[in-house]
Coordinates of C-alpha atoms in Angstrom, one line a residue:
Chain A
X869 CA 195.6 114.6 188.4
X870 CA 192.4 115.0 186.6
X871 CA 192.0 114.2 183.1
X872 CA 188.3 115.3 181.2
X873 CA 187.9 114.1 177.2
X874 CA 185.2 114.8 174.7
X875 CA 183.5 111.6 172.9
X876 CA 183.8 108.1 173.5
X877 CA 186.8 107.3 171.6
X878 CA 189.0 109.0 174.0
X879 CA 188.8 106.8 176.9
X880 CA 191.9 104.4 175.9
X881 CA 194.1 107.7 175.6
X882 CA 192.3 109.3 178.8
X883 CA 193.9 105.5 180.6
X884 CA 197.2 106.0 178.8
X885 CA 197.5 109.7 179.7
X886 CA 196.9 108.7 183.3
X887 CA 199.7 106.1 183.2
X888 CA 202.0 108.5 181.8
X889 CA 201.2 111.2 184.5
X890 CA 201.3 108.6 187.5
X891 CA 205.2 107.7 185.8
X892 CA 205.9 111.6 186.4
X893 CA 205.6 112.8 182.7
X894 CA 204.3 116.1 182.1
X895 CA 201.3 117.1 181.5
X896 CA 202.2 118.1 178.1
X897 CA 203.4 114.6 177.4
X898 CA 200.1 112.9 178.8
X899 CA 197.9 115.1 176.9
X900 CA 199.8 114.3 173.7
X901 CA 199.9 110.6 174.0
X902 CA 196.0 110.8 174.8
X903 CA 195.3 112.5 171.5
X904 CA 197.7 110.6 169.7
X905 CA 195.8 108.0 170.5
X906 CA 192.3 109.0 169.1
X907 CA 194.6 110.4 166.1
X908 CA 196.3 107.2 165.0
X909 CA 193.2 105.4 165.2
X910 CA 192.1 104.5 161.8
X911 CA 188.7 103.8 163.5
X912 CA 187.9 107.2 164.4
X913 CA 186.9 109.4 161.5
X914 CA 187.3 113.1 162.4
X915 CA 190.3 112.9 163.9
X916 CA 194.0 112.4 162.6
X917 CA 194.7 109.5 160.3
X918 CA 191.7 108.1 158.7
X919 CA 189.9 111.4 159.5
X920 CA 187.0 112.4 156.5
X921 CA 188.1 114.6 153.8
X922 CA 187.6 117.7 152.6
X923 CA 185.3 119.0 149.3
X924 CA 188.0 117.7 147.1
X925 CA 189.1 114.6 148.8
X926 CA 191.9 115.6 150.6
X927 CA 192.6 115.0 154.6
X928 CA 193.5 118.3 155.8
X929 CA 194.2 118.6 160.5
X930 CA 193.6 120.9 162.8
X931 CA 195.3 120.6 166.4
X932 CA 196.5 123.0 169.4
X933 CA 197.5 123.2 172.5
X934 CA 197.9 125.5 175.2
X935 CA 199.5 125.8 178.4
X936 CA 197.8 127.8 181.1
X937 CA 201.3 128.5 182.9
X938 CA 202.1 130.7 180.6
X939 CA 199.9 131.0 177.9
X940 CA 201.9 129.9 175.2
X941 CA 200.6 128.1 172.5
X942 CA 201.1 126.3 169.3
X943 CA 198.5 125.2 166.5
X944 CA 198.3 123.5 163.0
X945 CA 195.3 124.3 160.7
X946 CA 194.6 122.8 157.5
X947 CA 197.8 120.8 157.4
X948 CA 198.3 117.6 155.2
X949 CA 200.0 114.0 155.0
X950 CA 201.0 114.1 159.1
X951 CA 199.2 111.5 161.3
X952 CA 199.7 113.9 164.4
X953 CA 199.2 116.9 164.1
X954 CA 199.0 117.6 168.0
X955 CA 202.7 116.8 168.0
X956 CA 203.3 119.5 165.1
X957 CA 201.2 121.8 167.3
X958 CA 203.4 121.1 170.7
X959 CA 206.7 121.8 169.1
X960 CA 205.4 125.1 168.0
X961 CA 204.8 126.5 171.5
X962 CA 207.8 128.1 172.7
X963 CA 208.5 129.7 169.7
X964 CA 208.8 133.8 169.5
X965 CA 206.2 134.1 166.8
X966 CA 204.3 132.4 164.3
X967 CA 202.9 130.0 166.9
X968 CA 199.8 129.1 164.9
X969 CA 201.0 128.2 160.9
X970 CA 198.9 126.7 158.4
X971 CA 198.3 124.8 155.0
X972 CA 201.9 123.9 153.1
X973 CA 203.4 126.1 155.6
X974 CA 202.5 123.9 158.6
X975 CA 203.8 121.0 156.4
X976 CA 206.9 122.6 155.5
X977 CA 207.9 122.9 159.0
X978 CA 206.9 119.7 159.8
X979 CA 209.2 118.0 157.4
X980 CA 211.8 120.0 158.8
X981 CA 211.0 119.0 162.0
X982 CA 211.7 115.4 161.2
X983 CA 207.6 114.2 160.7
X984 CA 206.8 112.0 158.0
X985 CA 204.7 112.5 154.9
X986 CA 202.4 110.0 154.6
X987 CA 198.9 109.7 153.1
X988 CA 196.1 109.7 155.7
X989 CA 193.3 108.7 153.1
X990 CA 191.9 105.1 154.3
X991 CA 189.4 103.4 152.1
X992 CA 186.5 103.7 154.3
X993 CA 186.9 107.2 154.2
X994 CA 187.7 107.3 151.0
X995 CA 184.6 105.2 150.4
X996 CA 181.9 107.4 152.6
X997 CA 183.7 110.3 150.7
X998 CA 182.6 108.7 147.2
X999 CA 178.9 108.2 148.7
X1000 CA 178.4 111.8 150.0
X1001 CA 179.9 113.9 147.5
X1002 CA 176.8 112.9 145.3
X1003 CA 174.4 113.6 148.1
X1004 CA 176.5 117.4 149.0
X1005 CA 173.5 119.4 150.8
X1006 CA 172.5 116.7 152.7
X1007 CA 175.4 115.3 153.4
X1008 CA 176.8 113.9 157.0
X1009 CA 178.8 116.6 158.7
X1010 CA 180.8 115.0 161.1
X1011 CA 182.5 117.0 163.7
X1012 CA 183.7 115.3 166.7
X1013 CA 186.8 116.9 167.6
X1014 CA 189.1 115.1 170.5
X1015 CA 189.6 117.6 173.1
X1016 CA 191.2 116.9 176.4
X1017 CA 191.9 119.3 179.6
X1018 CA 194.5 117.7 182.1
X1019 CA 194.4 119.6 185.5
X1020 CA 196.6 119.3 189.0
X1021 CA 200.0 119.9 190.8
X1022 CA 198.6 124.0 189.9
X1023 CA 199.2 123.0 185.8
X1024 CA 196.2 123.2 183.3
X1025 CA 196.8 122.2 179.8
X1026 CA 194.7 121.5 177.2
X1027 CA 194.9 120.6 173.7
X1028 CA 192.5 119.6 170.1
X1029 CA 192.9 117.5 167.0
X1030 CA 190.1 117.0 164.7
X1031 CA 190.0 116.3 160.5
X1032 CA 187.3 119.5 160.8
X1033 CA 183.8 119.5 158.6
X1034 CA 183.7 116.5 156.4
X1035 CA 183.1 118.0 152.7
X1036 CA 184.6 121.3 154.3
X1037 CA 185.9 124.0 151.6
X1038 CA 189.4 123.5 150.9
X1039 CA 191.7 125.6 153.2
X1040 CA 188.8 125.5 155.9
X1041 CA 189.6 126.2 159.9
X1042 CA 187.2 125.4 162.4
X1043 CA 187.6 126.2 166.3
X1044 CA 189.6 123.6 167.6
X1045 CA 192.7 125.0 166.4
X1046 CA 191.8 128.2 167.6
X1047 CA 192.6 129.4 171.0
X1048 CA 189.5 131.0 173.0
X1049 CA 187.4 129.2 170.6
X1050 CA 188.0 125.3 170.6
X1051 CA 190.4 125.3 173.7
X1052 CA 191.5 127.6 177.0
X1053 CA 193.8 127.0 179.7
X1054 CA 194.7 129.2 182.5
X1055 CA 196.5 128.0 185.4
X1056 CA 195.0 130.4 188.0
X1057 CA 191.7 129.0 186.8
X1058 CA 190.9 126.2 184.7
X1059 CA 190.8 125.3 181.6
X1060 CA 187.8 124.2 178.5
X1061 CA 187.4 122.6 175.2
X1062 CA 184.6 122.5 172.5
X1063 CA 183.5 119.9 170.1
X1064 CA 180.6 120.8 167.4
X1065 CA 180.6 123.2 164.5
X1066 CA 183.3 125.2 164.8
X1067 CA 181.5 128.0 162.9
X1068 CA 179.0 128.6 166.1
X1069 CA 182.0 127.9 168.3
X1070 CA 184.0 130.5 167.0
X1071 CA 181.2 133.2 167.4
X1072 CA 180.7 132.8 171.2
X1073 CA 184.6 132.3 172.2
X1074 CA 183.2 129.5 174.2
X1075 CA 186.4 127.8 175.8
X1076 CA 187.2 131.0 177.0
X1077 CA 184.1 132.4 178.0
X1078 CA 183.8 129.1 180.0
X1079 CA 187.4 129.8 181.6
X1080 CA 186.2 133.5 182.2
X1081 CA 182.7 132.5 184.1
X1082 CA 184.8 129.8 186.5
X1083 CA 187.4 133.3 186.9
X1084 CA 184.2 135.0 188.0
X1085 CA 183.3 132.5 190.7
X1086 CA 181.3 129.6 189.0
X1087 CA 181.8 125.9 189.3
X1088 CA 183.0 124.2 186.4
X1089 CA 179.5 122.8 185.6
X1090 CA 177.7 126.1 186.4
X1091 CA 180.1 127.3 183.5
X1092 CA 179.9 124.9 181.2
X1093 CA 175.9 124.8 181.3
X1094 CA 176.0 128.8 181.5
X1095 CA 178.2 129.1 178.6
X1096 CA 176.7 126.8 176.6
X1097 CA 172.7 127.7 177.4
X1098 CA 173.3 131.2 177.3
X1099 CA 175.2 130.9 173.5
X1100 CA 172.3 128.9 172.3
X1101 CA 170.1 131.1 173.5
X1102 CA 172.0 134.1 172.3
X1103 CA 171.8 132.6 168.6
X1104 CA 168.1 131.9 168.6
X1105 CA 167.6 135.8 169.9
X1106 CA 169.1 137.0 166.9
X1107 CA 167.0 134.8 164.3
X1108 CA 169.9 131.6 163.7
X1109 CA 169.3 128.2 164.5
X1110 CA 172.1 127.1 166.7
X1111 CA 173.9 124.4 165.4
X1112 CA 175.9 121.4 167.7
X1113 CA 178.4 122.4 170.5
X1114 CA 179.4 120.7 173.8
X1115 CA 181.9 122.2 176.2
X1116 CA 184.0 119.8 178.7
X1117 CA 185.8 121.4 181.4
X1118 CA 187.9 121.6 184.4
X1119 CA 188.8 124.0 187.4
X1120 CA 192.7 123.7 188.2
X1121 CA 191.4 121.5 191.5
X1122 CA 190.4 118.7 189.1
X1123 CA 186.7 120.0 189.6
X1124 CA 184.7 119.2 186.6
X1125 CA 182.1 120.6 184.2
X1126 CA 180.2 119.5 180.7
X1127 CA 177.2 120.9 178.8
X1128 CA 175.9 120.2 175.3
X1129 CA 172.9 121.8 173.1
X1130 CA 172.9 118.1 171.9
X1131 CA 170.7 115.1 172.8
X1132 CA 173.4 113.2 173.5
X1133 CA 177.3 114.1 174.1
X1134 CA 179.8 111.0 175.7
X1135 CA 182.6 112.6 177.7
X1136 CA 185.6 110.6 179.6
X1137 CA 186.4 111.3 183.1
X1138 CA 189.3 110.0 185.2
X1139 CA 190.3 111.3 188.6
X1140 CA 193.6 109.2 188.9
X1141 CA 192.1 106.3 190.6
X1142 CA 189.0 105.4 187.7
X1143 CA 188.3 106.3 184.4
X1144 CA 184.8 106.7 183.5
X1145 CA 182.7 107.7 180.0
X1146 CA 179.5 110.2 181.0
X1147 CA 176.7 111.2 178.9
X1148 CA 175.6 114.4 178.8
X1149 CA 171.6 114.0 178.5
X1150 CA 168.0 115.6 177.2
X1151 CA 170.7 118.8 175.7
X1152 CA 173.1 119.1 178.6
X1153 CA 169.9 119.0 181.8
X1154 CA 171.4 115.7 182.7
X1155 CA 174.5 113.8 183.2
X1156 CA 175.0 110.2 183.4
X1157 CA 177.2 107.3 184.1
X1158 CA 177.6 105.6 181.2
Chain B
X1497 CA 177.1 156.5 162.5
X1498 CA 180.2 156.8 164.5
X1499 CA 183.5 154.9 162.8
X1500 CA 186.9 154.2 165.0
X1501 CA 189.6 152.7 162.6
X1502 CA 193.5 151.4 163.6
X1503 CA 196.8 153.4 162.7
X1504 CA 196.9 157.0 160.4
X1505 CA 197.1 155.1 157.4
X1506 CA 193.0 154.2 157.8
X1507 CA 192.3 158.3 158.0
X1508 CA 191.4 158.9 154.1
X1509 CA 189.1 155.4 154.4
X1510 CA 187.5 156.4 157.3
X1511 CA 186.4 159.4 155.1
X1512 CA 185.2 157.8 152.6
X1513 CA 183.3 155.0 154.9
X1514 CA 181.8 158.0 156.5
X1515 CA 180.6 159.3 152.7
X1516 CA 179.1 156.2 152.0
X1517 CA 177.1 155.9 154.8
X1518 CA 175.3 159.3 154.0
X1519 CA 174.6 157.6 150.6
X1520 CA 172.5 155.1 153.0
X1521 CA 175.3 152.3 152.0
X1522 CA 175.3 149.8 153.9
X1523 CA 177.9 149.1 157.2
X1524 CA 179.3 146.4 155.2
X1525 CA 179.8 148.8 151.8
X1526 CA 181.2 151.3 153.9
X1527 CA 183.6 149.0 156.4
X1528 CA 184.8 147.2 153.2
X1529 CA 186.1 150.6 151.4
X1530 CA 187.7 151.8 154.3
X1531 CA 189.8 148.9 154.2
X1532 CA 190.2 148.8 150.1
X1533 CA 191.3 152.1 150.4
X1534 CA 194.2 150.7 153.3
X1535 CA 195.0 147.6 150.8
X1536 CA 195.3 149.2 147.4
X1537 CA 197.7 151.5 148.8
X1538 CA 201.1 151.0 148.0
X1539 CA 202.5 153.4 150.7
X1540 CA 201.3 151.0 153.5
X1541 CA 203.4 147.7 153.9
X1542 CA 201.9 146.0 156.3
X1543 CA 198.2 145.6 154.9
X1544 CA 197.3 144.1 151.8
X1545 CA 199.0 145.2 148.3
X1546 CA 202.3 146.0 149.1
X1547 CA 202.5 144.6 152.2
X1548 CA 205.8 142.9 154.1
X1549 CA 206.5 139.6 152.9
X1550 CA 207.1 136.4 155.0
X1551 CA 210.1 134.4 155.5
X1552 CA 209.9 132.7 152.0
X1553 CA 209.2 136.4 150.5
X1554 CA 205.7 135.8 149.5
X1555 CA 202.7 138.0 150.2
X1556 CA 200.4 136.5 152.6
X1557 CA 196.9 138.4 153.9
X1558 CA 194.7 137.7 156.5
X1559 CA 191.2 139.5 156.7
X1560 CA 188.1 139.5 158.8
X1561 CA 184.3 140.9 159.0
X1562 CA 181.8 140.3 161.4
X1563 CA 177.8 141.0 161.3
X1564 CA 177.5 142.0 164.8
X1565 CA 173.7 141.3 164.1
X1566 CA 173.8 138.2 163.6
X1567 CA 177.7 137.0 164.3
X1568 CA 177.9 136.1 160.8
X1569 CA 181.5 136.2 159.7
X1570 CA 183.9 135.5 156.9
X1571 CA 187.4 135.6 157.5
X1572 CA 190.6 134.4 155.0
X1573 CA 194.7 133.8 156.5
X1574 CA 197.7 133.1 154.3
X1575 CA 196.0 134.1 151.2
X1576 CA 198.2 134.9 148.7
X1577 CA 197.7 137.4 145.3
X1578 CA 194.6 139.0 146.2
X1579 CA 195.2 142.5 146.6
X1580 CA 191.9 142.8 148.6
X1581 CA 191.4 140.4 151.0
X1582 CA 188.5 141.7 153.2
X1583 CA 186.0 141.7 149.9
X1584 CA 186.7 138.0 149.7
X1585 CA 185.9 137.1 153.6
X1586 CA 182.9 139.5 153.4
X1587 CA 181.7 137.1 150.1
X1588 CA 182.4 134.1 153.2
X1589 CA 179.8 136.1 155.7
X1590 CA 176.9 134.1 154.9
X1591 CA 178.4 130.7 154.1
X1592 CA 176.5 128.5 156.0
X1593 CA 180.0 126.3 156.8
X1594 CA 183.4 127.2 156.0
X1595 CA 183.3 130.8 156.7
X1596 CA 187.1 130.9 157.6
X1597 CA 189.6 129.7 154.5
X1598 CA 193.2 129.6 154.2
X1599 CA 196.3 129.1 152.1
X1600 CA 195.3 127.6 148.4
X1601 CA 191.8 127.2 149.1
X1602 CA 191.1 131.0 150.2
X1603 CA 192.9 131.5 146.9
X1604 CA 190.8 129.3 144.3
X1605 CA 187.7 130.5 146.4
X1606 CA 188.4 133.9 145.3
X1607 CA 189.8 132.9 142.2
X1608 CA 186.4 131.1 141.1
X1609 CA 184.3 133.9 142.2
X1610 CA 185.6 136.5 139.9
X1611 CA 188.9 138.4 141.8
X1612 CA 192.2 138.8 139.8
X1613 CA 194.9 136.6 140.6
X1614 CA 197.8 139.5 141.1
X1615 CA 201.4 139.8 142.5
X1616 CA 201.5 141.7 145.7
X1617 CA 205.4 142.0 146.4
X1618 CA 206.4 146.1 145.3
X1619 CA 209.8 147.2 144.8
X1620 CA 209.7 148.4 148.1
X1621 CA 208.5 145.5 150.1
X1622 CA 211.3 143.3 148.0
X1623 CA 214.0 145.6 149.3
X1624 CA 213.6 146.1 153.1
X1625 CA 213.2 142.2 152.8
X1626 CA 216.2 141.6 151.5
X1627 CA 218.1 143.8 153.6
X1628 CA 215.9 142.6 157.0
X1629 CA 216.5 138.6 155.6
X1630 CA 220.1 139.1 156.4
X1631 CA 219.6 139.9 160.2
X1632 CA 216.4 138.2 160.9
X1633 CA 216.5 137.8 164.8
X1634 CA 216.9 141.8 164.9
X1635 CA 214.5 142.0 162.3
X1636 CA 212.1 145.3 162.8
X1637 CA 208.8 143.1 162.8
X1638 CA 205.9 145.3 161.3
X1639 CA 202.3 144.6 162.5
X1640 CA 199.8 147.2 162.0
X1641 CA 196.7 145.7 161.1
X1642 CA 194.2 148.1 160.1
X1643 CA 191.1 147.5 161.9
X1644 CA 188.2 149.1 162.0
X1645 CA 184.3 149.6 163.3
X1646 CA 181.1 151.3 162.3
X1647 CA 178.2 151.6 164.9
X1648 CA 175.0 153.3 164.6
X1649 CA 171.4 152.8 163.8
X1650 CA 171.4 149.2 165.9
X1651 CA 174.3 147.7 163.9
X1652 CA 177.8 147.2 164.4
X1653 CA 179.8 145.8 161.9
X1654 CA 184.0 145.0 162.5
X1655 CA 186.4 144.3 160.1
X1656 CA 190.3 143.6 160.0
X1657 CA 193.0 143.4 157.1
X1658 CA 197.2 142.8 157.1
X1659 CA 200.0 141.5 156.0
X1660 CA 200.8 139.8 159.3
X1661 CA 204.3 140.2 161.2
X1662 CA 207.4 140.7 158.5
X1663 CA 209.4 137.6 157.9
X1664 CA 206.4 135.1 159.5
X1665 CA 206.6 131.6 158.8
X1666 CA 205.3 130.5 155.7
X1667 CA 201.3 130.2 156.4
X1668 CA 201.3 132.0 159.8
X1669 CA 197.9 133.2 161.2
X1670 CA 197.8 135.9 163.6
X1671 CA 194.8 137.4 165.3
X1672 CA 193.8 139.7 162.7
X1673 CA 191.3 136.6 160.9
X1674 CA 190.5 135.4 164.0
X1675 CA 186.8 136.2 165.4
X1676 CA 187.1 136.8 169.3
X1677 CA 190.8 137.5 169.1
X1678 CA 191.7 140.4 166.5
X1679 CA 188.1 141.6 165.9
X1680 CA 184.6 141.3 167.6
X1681 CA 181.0 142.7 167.2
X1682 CA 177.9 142.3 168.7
X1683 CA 175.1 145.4 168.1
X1684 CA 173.9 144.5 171.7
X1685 CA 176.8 145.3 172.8
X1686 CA 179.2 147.3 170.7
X1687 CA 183.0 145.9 169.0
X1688 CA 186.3 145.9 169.3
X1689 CA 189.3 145.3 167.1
X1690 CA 193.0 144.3 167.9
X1691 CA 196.5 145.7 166.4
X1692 CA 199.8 144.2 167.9
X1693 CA 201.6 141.0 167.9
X1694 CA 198.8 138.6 167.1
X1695 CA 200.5 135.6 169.5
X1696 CA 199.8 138.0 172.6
X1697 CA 196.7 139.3 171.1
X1698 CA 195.1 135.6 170.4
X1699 CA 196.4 134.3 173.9
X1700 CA 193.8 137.2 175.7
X1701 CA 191.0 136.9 173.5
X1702 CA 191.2 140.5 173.7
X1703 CA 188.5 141.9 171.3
X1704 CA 186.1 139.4 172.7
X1705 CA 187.4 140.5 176.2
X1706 CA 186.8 144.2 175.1
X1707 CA 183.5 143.5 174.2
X1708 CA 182.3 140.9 177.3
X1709 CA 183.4 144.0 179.3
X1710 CA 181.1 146.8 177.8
X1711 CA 178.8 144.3 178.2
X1712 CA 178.6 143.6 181.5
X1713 CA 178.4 148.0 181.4
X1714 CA 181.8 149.5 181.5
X1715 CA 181.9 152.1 178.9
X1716 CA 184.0 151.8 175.9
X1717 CA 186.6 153.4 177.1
X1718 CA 186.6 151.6 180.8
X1719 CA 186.2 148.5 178.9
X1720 CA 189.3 149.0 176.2
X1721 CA 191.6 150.2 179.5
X1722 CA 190.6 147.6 181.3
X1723 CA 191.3 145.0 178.7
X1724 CA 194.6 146.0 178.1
X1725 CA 195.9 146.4 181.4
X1726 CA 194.5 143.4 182.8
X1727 CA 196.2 141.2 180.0
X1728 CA 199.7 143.2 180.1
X1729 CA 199.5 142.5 183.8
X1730 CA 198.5 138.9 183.5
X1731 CA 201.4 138.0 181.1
X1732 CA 203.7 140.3 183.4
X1733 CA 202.4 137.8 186.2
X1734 CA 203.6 134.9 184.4
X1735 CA 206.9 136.0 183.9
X1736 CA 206.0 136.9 180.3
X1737 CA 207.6 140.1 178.0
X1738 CA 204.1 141.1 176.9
X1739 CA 204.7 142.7 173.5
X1740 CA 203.0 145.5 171.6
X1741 CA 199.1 145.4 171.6
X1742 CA 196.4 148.3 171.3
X1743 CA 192.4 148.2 171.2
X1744 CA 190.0 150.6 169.6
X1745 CA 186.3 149.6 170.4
X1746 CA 183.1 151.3 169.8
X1747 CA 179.6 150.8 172.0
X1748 CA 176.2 150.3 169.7
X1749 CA 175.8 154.2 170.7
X1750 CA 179.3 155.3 169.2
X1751 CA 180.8 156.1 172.0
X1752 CA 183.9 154.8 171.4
X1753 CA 187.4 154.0 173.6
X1754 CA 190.8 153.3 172.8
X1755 CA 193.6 151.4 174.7
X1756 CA 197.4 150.6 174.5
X1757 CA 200.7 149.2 175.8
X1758 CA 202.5 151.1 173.5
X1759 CA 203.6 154.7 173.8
X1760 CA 202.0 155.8 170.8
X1761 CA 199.0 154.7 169.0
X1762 CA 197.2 156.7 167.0
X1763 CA 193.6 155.9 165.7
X1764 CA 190.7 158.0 163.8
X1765 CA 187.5 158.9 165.1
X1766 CA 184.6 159.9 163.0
X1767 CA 181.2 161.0 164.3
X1768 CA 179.5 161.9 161.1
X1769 CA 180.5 165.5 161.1
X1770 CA 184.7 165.5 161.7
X1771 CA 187.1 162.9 161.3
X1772 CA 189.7 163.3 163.7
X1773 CA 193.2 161.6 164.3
X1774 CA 193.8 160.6 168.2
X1775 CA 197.2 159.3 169.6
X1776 CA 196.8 156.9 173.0
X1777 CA 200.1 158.2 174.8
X1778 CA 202.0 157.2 177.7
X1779 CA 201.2 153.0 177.3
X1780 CA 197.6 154.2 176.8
X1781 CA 197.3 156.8 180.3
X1782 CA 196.4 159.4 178.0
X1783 CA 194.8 160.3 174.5
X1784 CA 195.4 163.9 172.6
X1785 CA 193.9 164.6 169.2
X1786 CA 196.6 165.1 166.9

């Protein structure tokens, strides 16, 4: 089983996830406990608990997953006070309808659901927060979703959490909770996530346009760096400056892919036997072992 | 400047997009009152004022617009008592973050930007939820978004507006918001727009789909036949029920195409000089002007 993660911080999650699919767990089950990881965190700022608030000091979550069997899917966006959202997501995937709730809605049924509500404002947020807010325009927008693709035994699943634009508009969704933007999974193919500003993400459907180019015959890197160059590209033809998005991906052999318009993107690879963090290089031309 | 619009109830907006755009208004101007005239009607319960409630009995609206220029977009879900939902996202369009808002923050956007805080719920809405509340699994589950699309003169402009499926959950998002998945538009290309249960419609990326396929030079129609059957075949493939979903897409010429797994869908063509209503029959085999 193959396991591919955006950013550095997921590489303690990628190793648990790996222990939980070499115990037989599903890859539903692995790719939760990977993100629960990043999400529980309280060093990791744009994810889960801890994660940087929105414009009015509130911690609002975005997370989903999707599972290329079948294509179902569940998703939280904009959802308060619950330290995993990914887990409010999963629970939402067989259901008829309504797979993808939001705001006091996707807290509602979380209560109901037996989550707790608990505040997820630390004090170094709290305190960067405090620092920012003066300093709006120019402020740091952090946007380093987790994103994590698990591939093998002819299963693809792959799933987001992220705490979305620090000093985003109340209410706001990025990608990552959207599916075809932020993630992808088909089973007969592969799957993708991105990690950047949702806002470009969204406009190029780039986990699924990455899904679609491996469908059409492409490697998993050939996709990711087509995807992404092409997109960029695409923005700067119509006038827009393209702002940050990387792209990790796998085909259902395991095969991997990443690209980044970035100078720098850290992604975490295991194949079952080692777990490794990559860098994506000089905006996605190189990649190397980190 | 050809314009394809969703379901009869978009006929008399379609004719009075089409007036507008003789007055050299813009594809925005004219999109935009197609869809007011679909939202402030009370008739229609399952966009905007007067629309199906969810489970809670509460008015929720989703809307979308996308520049095909320029893939600027705006888009609001779960917004309650605003009775026209698509004049807020099109004030999102040129956001430089946070172009998609939900729940309270869509809300107090619009509420601090001049629109009237209203109550949606009619007579009529109140009463076919109170008798459908009783026998919700069996529950007739309304979903005709009105979408719609103007091409011409190098520009296409999409747009989308409902009330989302009757009885959702409490802050349910379907595709109808969601750029790739219920509405897409590129003016190198052409767009698309989705009607149908949203969880389908997400899980296929269908608009985008619609789109990628014109693009890589299947007409409209081709494209929006192609679409469809491909993803009713793919979820039949996975031992899925695929459930109601239809496409209408224009190229940047006008030429425009319609498509179905229903057995009737009806949609309004207008070139400029007529504005006809067309029905795709027979899961979308054929299509006779009404």
């Amino acid at each position: 089983m193959t396991i591919i993660a955006t950013w550095e911080m997921s590489f303690e999650g990628v190793k648990i996830a790996q222990k939980l699919l070499k115990e037989n767990k599903s890859n539903e089950d692995a790719i939760c406990a990977l993100i629960n990881d990043v999400e529980l965190n309280p060093e990791f700022h744009t994810v889960g608990y801890s994660g940087y608030p929105n414009e009015i000091c509130e911690v609002e979550l975005d997370a989903a997953i999707i599972n290329g069997d079948n294509l179902h899917f569940g998703a939280v966006a904009a959802m308060k006070h619950i330290k995993t959202p990914i887990d409010v997501a999963r629970l939402l995937m067989d259901s008829e309808y309504s797979n993808f709730i939001s705001g006091d809605g996707a807290l509602k049924f979380a209560l109901e659901n037996g989550f707790k509500k608990q505040n997820l404002l630390t004090g170094e947020a709290k305190a960067k927060y405090d620092v920012e807010i003066a300093n709006k325009e120019n402020a740091d927008k952090g946007h380093d979703t987790i994103g994590a693709i698990i591939a093998g035994n002819g299963r693809v699943v792959s799933a987001t959490s992220t705490s979305g634009l620090f000093l985003k508009r109340e209410g706001r969704i990025g990608d990552s909770p959207l599916v075809g933007a932020g993630l992808y999974a088909d089973s007969k193919v592969g799957g993708a996530t991105a990690t950047g500003v949702g806002e470009d993400i969204i406009k190029g459907a780039l986990s699924f346009q990455v899904v679609n180019l491996m469908k059409s015959g492409l490697s998993a890197q050939e996709a990711a760096t087509k995807a992404v160059e092409e997109f960029d590209a695409n923005l700067k033809d119509r006038g827009e400056t393209p702002r940050d998005f990387s792209i990790v991906c796998l085909d259902k052999y395991g095969n991997w892919g990443a690209a980044s318009n970035i100078s720098e993107f850290p992604f975490v690879v295991s194949d079952g036997e080692e777990t490794k963090l990559y860098v994506s290089k000089n905006y996605g031309r190189t990649i190397e072992e980190k």
